[in-house]
Short mmCIF file of C-alpha atoms in Angstrom, two decimals:
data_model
loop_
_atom_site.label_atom_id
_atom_site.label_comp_id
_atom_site.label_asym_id
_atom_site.label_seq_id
_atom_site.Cartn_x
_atom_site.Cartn_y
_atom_site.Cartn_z
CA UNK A 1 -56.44 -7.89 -10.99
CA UNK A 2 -54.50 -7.18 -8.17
CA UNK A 3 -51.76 -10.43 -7.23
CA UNK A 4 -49.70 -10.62 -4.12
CA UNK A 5 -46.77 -13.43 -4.95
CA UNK A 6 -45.26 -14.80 -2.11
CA UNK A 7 -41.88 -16.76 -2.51
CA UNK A 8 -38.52 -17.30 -0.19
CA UNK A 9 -36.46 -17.02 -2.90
CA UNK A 10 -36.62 -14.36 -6.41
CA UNK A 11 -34.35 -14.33 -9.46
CA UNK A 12 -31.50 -12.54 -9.14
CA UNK A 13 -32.25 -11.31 -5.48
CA UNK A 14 -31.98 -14.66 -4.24
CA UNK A 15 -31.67 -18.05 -6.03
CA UNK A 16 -31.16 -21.58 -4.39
CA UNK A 17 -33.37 -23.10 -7.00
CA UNK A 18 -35.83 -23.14 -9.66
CA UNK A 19 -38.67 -21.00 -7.68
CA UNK A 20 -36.51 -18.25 -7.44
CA UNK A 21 -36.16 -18.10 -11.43
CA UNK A 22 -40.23 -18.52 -11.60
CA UNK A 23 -40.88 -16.16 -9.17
CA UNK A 24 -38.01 -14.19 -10.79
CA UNK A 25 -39.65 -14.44 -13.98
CA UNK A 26 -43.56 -15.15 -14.01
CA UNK A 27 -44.33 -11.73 -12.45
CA UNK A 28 -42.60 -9.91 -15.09
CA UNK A 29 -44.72 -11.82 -18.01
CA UNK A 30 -47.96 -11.23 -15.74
CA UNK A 31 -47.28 -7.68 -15.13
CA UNK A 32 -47.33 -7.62 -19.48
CA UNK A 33 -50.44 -9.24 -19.83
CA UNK A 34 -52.05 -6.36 -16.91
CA UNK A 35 -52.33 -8.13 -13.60
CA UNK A 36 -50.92 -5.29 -11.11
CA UNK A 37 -48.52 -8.28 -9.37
CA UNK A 38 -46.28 -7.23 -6.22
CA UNK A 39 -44.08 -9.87 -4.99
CA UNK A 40 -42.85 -10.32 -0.70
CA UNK A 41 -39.69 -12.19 -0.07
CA UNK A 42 -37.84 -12.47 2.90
CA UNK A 43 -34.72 -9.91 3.35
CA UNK A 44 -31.85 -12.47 3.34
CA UNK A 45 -28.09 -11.34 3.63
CA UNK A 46 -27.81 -12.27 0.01
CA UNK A 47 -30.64 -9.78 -1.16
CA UNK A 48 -28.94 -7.34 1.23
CA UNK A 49 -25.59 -7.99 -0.95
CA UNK A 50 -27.82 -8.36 -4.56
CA UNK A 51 -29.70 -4.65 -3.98
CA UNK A 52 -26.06 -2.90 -3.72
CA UNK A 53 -24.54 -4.97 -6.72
CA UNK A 54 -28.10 -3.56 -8.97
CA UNK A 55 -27.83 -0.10 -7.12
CA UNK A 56 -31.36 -0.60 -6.57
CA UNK A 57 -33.46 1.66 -3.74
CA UNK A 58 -34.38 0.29 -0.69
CA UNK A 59 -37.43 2.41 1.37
CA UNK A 60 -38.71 1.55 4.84
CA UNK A 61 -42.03 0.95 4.78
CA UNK A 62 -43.06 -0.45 7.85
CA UNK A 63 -41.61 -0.81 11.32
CA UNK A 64 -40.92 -3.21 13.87
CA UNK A 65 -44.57 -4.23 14.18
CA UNK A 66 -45.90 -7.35 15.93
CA UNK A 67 -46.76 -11.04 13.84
CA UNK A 68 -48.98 -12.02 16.38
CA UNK A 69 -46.71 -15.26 17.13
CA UNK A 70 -45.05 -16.64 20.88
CA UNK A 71 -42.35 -14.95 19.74
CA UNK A 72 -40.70 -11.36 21.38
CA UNK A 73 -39.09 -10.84 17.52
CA UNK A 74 -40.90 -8.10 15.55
CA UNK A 75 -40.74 -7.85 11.36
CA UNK A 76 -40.00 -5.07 9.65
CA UNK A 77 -41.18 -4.48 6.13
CA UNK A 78 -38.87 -2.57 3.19
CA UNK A 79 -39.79 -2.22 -0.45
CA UNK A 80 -37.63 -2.17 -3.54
CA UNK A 81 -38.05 -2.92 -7.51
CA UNK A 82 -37.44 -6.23 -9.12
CA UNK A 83 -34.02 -5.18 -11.16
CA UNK A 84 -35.03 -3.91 -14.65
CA UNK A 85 -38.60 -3.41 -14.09
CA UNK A 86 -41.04 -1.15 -11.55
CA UNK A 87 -42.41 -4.13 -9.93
CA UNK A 88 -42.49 -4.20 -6.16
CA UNK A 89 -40.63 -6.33 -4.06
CA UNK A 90 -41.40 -6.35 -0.25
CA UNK A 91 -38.54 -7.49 2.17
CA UNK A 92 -39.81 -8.79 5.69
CA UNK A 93 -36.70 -8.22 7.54
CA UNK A 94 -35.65 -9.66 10.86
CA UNK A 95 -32.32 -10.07 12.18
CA UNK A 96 -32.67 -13.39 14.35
CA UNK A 97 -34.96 -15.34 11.52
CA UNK A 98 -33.02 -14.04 8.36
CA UNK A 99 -29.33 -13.59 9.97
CA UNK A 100 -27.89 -16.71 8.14
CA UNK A 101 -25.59 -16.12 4.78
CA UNK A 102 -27.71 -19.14 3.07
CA UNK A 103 -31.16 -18.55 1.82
CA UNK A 104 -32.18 -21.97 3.51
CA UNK A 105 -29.59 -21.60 6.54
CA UNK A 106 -31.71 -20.91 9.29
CA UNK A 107 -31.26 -23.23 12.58
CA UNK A 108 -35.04 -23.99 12.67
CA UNK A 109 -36.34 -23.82 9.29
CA UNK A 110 -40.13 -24.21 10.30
CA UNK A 111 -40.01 -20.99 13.00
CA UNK A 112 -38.62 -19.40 10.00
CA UNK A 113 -41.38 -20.31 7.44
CA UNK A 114 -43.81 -19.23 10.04
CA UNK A 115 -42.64 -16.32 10.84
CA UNK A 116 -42.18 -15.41 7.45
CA UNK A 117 -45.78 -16.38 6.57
CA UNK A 118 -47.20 -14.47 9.41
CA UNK A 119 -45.25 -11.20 8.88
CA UNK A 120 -46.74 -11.28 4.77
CA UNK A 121 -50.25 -11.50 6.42
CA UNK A 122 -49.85 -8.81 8.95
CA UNK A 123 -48.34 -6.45 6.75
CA UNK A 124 -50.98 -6.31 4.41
CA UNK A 125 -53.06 -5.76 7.21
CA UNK A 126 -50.91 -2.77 8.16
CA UNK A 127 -50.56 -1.26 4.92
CA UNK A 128 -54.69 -1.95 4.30
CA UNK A 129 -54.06 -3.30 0.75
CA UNK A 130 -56.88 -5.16 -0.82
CA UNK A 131 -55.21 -7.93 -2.99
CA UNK A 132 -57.72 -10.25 -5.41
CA UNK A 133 -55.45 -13.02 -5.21
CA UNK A 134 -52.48 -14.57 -2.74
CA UNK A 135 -50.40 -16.75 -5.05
CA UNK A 136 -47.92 -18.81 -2.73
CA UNK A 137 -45.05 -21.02 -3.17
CA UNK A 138 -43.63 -24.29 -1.83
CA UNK A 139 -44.01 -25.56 1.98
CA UNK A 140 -42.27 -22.34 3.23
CA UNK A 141 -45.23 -20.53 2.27
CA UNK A 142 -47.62 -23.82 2.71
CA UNK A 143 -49.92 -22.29 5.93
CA UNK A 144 -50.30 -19.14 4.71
CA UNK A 145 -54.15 -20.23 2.81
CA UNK A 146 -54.37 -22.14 6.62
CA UNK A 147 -54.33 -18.67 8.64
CA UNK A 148 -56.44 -16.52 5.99
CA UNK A 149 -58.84 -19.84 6.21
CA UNK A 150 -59.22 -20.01 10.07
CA UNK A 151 -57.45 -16.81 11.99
CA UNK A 152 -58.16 -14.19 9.09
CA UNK A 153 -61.32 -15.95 7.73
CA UNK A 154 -63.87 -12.59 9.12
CA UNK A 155 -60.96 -9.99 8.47
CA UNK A 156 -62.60 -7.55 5.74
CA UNK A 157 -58.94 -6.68 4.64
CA UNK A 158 -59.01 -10.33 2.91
CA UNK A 159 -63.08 -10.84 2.57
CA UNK A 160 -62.28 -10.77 -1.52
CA UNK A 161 -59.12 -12.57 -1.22
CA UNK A 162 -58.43 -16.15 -3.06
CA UNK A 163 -56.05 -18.47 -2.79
CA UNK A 164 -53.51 -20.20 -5.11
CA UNK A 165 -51.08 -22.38 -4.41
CA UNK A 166 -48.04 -23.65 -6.45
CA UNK A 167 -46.31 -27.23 -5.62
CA UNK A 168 -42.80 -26.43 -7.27
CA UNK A 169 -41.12 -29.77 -5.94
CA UNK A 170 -43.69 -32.34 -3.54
CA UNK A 171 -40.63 -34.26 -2.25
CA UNK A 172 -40.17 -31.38 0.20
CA UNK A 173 -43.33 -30.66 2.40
CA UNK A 174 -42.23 -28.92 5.29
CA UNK A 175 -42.80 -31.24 8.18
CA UNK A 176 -42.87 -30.39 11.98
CA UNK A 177 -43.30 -31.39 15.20
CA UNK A 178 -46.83 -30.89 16.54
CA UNK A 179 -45.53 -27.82 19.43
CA UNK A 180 -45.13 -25.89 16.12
CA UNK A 181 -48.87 -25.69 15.30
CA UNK A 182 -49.12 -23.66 18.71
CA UNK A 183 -45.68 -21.67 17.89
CA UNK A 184 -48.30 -20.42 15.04
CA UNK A 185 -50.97 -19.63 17.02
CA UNK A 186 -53.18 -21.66 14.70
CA UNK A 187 -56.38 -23.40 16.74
CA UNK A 188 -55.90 -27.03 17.88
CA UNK A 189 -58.50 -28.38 15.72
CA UNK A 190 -56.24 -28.19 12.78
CA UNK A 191 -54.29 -31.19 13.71
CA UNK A 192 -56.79 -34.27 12.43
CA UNK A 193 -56.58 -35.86 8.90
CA UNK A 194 -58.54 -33.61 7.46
CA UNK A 195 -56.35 -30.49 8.63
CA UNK A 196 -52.46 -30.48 8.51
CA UNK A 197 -51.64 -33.42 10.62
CA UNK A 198 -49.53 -35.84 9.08
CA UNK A 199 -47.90 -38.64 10.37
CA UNK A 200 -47.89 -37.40 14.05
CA UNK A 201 -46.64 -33.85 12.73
CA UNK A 202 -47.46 -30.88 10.87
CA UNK A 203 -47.26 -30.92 6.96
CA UNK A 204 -46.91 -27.12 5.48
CA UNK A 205 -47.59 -28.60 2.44
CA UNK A 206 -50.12 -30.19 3.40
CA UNK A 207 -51.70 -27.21 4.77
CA UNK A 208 -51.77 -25.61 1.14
CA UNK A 209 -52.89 -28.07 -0.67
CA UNK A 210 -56.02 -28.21 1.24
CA UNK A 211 -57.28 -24.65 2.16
CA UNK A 212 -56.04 -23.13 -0.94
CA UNK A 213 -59.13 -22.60 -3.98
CA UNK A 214 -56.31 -23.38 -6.85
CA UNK A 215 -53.60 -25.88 -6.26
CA UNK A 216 -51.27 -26.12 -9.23
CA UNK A 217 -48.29 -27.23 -10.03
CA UNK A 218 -45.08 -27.29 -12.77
CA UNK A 219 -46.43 -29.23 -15.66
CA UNK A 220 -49.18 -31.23 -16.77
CA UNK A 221 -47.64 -34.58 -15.99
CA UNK A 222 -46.67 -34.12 -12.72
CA UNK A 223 -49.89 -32.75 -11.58
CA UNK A 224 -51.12 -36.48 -13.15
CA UNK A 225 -48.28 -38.09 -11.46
CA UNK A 226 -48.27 -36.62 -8.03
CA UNK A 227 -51.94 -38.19 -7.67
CA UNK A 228 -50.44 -41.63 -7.51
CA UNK A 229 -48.30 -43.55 -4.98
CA UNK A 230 -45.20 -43.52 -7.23
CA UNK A 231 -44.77 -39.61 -7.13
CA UNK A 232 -47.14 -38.87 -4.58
CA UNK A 233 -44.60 -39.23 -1.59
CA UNK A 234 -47.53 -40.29 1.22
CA UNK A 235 -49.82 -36.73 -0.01
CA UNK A 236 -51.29 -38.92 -3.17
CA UNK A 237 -54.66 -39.05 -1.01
CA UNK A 238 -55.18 -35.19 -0.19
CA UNK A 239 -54.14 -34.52 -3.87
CA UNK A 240 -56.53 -36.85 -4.99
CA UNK A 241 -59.24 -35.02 -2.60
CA UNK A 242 -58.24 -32.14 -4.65
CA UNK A 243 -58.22 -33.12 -8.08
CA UNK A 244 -61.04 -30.97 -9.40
CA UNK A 245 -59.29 -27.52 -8.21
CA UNK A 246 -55.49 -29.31 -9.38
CA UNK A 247 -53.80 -27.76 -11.98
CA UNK A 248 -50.32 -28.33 -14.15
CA UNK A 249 -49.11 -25.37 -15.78
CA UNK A 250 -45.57 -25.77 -17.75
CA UNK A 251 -43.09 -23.46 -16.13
CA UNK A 252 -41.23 -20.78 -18.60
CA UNK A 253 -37.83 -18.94 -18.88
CA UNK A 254 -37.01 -15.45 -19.90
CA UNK A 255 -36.71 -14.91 -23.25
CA UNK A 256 -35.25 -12.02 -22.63
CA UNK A 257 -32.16 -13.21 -20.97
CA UNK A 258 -31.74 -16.56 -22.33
CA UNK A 259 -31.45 -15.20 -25.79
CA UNK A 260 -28.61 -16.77 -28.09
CA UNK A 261 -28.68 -13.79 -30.24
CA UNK A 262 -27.86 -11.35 -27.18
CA UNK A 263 -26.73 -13.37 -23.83
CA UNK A 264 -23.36 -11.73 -23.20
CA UNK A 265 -22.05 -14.99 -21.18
CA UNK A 266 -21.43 -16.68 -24.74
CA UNK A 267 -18.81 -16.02 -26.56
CA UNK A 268 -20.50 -16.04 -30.06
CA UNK A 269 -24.20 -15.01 -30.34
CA UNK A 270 -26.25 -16.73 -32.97
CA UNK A 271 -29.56 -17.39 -33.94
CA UNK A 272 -31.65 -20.11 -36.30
CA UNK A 273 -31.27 -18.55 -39.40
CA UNK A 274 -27.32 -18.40 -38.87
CA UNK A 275 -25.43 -21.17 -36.61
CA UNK A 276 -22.10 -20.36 -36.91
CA UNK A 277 -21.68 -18.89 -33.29
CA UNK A 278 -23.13 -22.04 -31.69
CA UNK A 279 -20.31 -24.42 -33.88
CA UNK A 280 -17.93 -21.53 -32.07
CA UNK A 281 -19.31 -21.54 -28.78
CA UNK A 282 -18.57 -25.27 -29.02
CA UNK A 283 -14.89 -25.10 -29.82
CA UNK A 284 -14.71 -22.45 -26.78
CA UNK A 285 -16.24 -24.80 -24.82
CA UNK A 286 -13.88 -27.72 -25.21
CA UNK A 287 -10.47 -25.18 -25.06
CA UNK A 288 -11.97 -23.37 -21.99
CA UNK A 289 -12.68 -27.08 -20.17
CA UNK A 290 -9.60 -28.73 -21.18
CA UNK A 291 -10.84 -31.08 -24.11
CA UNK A 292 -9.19 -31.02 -27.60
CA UNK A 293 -11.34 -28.82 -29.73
CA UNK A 294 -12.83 -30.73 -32.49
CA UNK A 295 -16.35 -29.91 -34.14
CA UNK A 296 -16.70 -33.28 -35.16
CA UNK A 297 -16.77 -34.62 -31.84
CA UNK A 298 -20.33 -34.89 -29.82
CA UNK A 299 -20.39 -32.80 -26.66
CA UNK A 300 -23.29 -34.08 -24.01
CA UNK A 301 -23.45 -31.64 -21.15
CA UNK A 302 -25.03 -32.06 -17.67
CA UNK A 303 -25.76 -28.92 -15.50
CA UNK A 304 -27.38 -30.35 -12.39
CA UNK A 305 -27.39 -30.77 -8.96
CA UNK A 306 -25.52 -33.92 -7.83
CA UNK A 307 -28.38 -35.97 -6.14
CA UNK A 308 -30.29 -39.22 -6.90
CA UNK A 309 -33.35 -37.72 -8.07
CA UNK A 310 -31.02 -36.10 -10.87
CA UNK A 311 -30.57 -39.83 -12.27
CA UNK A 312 -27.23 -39.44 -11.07
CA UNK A 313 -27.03 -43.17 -10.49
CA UNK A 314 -27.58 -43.84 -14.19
CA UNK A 315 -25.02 -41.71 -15.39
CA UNK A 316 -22.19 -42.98 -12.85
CA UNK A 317 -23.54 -46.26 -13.96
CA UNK A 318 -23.00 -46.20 -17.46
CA UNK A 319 -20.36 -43.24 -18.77
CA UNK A 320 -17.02 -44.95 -18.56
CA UNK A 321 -18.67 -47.40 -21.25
CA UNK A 322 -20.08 -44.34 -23.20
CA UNK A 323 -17.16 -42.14 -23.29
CA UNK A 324 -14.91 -45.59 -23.54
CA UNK A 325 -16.58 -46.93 -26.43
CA UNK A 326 -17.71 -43.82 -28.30
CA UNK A 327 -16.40 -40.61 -30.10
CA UNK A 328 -17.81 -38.33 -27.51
CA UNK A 329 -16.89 -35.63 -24.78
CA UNK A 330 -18.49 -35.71 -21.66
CA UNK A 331 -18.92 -32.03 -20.21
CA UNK A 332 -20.16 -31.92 -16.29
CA UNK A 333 -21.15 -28.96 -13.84
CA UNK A 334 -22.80 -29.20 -10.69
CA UNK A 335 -22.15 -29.90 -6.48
CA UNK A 336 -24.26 -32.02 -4.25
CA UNK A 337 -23.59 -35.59 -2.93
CA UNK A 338 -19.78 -36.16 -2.33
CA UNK A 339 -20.28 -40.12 -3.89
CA UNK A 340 -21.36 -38.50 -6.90
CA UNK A 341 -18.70 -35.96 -6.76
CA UNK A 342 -15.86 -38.17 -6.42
CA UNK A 343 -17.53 -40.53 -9.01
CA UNK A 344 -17.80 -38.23 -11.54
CA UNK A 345 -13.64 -36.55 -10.91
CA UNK A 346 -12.27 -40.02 -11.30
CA UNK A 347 -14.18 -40.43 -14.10
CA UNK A 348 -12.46 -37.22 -15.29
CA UNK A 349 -9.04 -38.18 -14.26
CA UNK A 350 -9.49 -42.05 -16.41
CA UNK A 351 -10.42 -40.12 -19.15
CA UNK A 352 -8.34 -36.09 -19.50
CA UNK A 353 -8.64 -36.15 -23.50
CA UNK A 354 -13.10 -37.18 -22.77
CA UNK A 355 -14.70 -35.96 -19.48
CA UNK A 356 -13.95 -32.86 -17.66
CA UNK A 357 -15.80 -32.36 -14.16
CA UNK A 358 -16.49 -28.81 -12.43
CA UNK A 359 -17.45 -29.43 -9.00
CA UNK A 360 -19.83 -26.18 -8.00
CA UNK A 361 -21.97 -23.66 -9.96
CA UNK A 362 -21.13 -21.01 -12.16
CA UNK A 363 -23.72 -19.12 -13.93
CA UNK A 364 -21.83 -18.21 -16.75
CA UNK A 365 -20.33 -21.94 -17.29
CA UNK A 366 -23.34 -23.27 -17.53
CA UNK A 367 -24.36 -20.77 -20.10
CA UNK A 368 -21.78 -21.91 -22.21
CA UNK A 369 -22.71 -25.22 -21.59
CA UNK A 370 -25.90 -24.62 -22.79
CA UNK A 371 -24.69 -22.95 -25.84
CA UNK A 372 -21.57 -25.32 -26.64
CA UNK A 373 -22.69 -28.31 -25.51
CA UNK A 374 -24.44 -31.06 -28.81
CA UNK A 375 -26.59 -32.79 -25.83
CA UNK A 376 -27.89 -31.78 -22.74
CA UNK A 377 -28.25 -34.99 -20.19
CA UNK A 378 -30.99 -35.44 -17.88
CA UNK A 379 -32.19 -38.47 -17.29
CA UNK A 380 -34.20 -37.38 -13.94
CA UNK A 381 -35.87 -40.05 -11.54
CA UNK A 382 -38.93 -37.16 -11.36
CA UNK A 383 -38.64 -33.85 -12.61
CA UNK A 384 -41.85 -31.25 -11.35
CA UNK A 385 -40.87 -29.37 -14.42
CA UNK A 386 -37.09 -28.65 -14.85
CA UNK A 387 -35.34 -25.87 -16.43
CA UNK A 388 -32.34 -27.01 -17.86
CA UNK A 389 -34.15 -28.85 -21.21
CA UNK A 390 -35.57 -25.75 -21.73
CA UNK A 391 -32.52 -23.80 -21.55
CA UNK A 392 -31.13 -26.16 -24.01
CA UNK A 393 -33.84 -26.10 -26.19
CA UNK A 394 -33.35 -22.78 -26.57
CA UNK A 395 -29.82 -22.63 -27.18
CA UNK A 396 -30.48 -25.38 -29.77
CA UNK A 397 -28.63 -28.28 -27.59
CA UNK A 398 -30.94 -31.26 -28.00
CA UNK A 399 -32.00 -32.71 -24.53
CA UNK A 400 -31.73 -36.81 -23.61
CA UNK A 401 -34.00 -37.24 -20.66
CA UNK A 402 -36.21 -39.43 -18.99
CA UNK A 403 -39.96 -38.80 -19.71
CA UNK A 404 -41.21 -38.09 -16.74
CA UNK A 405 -42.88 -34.60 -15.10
CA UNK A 406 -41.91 -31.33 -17.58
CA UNK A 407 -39.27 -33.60 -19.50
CA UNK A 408 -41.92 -35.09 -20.57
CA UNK A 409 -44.65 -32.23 -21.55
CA UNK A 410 -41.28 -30.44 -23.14
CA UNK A 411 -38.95 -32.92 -24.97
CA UNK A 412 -40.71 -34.92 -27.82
CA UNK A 413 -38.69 -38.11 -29.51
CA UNK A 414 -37.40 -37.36 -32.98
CA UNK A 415 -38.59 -39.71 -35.52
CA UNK A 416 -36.66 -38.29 -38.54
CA UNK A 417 -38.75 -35.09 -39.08
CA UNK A 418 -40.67 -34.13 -36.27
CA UNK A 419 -39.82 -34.00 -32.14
CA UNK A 420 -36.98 -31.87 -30.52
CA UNK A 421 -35.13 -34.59 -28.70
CA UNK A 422 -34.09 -38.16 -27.40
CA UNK A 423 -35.82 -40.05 -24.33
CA UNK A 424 -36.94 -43.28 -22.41
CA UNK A 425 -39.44 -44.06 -19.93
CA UNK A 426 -37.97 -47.21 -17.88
CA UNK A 427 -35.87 -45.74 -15.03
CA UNK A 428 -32.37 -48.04 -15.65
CA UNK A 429 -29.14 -48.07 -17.12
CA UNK A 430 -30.10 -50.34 -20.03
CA UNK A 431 -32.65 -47.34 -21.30
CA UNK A 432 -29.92 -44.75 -20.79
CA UNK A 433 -27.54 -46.06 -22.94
CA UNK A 434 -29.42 -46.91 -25.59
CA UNK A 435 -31.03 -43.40 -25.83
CA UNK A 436 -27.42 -41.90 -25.97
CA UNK A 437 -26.61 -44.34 -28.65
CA UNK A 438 -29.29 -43.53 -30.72
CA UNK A 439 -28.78 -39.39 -30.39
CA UNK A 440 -25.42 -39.99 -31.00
CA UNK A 441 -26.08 -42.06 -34.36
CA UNK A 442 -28.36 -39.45 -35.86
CA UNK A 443 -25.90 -36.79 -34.92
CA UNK A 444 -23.52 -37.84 -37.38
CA UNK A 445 -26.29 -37.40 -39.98
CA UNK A 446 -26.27 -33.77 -40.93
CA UNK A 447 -30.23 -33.62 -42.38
CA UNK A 448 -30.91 -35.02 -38.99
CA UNK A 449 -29.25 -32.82 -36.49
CA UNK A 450 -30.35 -30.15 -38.93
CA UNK A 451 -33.91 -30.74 -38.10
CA UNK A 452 -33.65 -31.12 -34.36
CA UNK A 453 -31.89 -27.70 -34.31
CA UNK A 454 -34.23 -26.39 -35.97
CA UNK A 455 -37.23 -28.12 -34.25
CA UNK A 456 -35.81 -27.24 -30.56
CA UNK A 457 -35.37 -23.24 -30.64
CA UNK A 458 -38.31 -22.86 -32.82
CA UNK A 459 -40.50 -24.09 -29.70
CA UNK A 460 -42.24 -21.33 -27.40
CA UNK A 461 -40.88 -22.08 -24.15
CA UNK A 462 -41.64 -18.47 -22.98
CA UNK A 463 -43.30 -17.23 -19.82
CA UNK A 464 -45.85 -15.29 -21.85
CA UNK A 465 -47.49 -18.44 -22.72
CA UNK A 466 -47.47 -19.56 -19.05
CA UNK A 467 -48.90 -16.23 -17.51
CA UNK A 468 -51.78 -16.60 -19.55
CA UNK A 469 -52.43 -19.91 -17.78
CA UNK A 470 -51.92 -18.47 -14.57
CA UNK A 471 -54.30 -15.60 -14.93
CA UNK A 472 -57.02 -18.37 -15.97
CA UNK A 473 -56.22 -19.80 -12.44
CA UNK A 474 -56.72 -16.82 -10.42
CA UNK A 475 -60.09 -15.97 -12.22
CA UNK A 476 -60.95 -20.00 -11.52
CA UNK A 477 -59.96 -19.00 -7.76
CA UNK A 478 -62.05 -15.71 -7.47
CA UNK A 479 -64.83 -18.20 -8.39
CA UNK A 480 -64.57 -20.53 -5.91
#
């Protein structure tokens, strides 16, 4: 089976986000499992910067040729390997549409999207490649089933070709004003309620969701959840239209480099059988933040982006009684929403010998925040799948989360012997604090916190497992 995998951003060439680890990540398990998978991205600056860093080889393979949009720019196409492996990556370059230093930087994301989309389609064209399946990602990728289903539709290049398409987050759709259905050159009969109108605009998302033959998404629950008004944000309707060819497959990570034994950005490497290096990692942890070191004391950890669907409101709401009340170090990385960010340093500055607050993202700290850290907190308001309880999980942190989306296909509530974790299902405060109460009580029982360990890294959170879904997609697709 021949796969074409179409994402705006790819692990390490370019990460905003959790797509780019999946589509950093997924093609690498597929390619194991035999699916001949080649992946097109755009060619940001920061791939640009990422290819000389991983001395990788860049070849032109097609240029300046026409997309067939109202538009005088021309694409041209280069081809590299995904770092580590002989997977292709194909670069649609373009000097006015990828010029910005930000993946997501562009001036008028939807021209961008577009002309991305557009510039995938006409270079397979160009290079006369015969893929089985087109697996695309997220609204920037949304209209590319809604050109091979109307403009491509008698072009023998893609007479074989199926569709899938993966919802990684619904809450961003990719919506338009109408004059950008004709910057397209899609036909005029697309904008109704049964096309990609939405609203009075265009919906990308939209678009994907219904000329697609396989719509999935992250995890079982949120493909249940999306299909109602709660988590359906106004698309509930077309998903429900499409619930017989809707999907939830659990995201992975790479086992490879999210190992405990090996990962270099630890200080001490350990694994089940020996968990030494994790009570180490902790004690680093606390000297390297600027908390005392004590192994006695509980260390909850939050890697996240700093934005209310994050449950960032529930945390600000309730630490200073947590950390004020309880024998417990509060450990936080992330950047978004300045309230949050000044919230969460004052905080910090009430509390030196408790709470210490990064404001941005480093890779490697939140490694070690993984590793060191007793509890990982994330007590989303939805969660498509999320990464960092299954980073945890594997690092043998035990997660506290809200069960919704992947949190809750991933994170099971201890009950003594079995489950992997700590949760509640009522989005407030109240809920919050007495889940971090009750992981805090069993963690000064050693049996207990034994068993969760234990019961967290011996899950299989790998993208092996996933892949195999995936392929059972594209053969469902090829049959439709």
């Amino acid at each position: 089976m021949k796969v074409a995998f179409v994402s705006f951003e790819v692990y390490p060439l370019a990460k905003v986000g959790g797509l780019a680890d999946v589509a950093g990540s997924l093609p690498k398990a597929l390619k194991s499992k035999g699916v001949d998978v080649e992946i097109f991205m755009p060619y940001h600056k920061i791939v640009k910067k990422n290819i000389e860093k991983f001395n990788l080889r860049v070849e032109k393979v097609l240029d300046q040729f026409d997309t067939g949009l109202k538009t005088d720019q021309k694409a041209s196409l280069f081809k590299t390997n995904l770092p580590g492996t002989d997977i292709p990556v194909y670069l649609v370059s373009n000097d006015y549409y990828f010029s910005s230093e930000e993946v997501y930087g562009s001036p008028d994301g939807g021209q961008q999207a577009i002309f991305f989309t557009r510039a995938v389609i006409e270079s397979i064209r160009k290079m006369n490649v015969h893929f089985d399946v087109i697996h695309s990602n997220d609204w920037q990728t949304g209209l590319l089933p809604v050109y091979l289903k109307s403009l491509y539709r008698n072009d023998p290049i893609f007479s074989k070709t199926s569709t899938v398409y993966t919802i990684h987050n619904l809450g961003y759709q990719g919506l338009f004003d109408r004059s950008y259905l004709d910057f397209a050159g899609l036909p005029d009969y697309l904008y109704n309620m049964d096309g990609i109108e939405f609203y009075g605009k265009i919906n990308f998302m939209k678009g994907g969701i219904l000329f697609s033959n396989i719509v999935n998404t992250v995890s079982p629950t949120y493909a249940e959840e999306i299909k109602t008004p709660e988590y359906g944000e106004k698309l509930e309707g077309v998903l429900q239209l499409r619930k017989d060819v809707l999907y939830g497959v659990l995201n992975g990570i790479d086992y490879v480099e999210n190992d405990p034994r090996t990962d270099k950005r630890i200080p001490y490497n350990y694994d089940l059988n020996s968990l030494d290096g994790k009570k180490k990692d902790k004690l680093h942890l606390q000297k390297e933040i600027g908390l005392k070191e004590s192994e006695k004391t509980p260390v909850i950890g939050l890697v996240s982006r700093l934005f209310d669907q994050k449950g960032l409101d529930l945390v600000e709401d309730i630490m200073k009684y947590v950390v004020s009340s309880c024998d417990v170090n509060f450990i936080l990385l992330g950047t978004g929403e300045p309230k949050y960010e000044r919230a969460f340093l004052d905080l910090s500055k009430e509390f030196p010998q408790k709470v210490a607050v990064k404001i941005g993202f480093d890779v490697n700290l939140a490694q070690r925040i993984y590793a060191g850290s007793d509890f990982f907190l994330m007590p989303s308001k939805y969660e498509p799948c999320g990464l960092g309880q299954m980073y945890s999980l594997r690092y043998g942190t035990i997660p506290i989360v809200r069960y919704t989306g992947g949190l809750a296909d991933t994170v099971k509530e201890f009950d003594g012997k079995s489950g992997n974790g700590f949760g509640f299902k009522n989005y407030d405060s109240a809920h919050l604090v007495k889940t971090i109460l009750k992981a805090l009580y069993y963690y000064n029982v050693d049996d207990y916190m034994g068993t969760l360990i234990k019961n967290a890294m011996s899950m299989d959170l790998s993208w092996e497992r996933s892949a195999s879904e995936y392929i059972k997609l594209y053969e469902l697709s090829k049959a439709r």
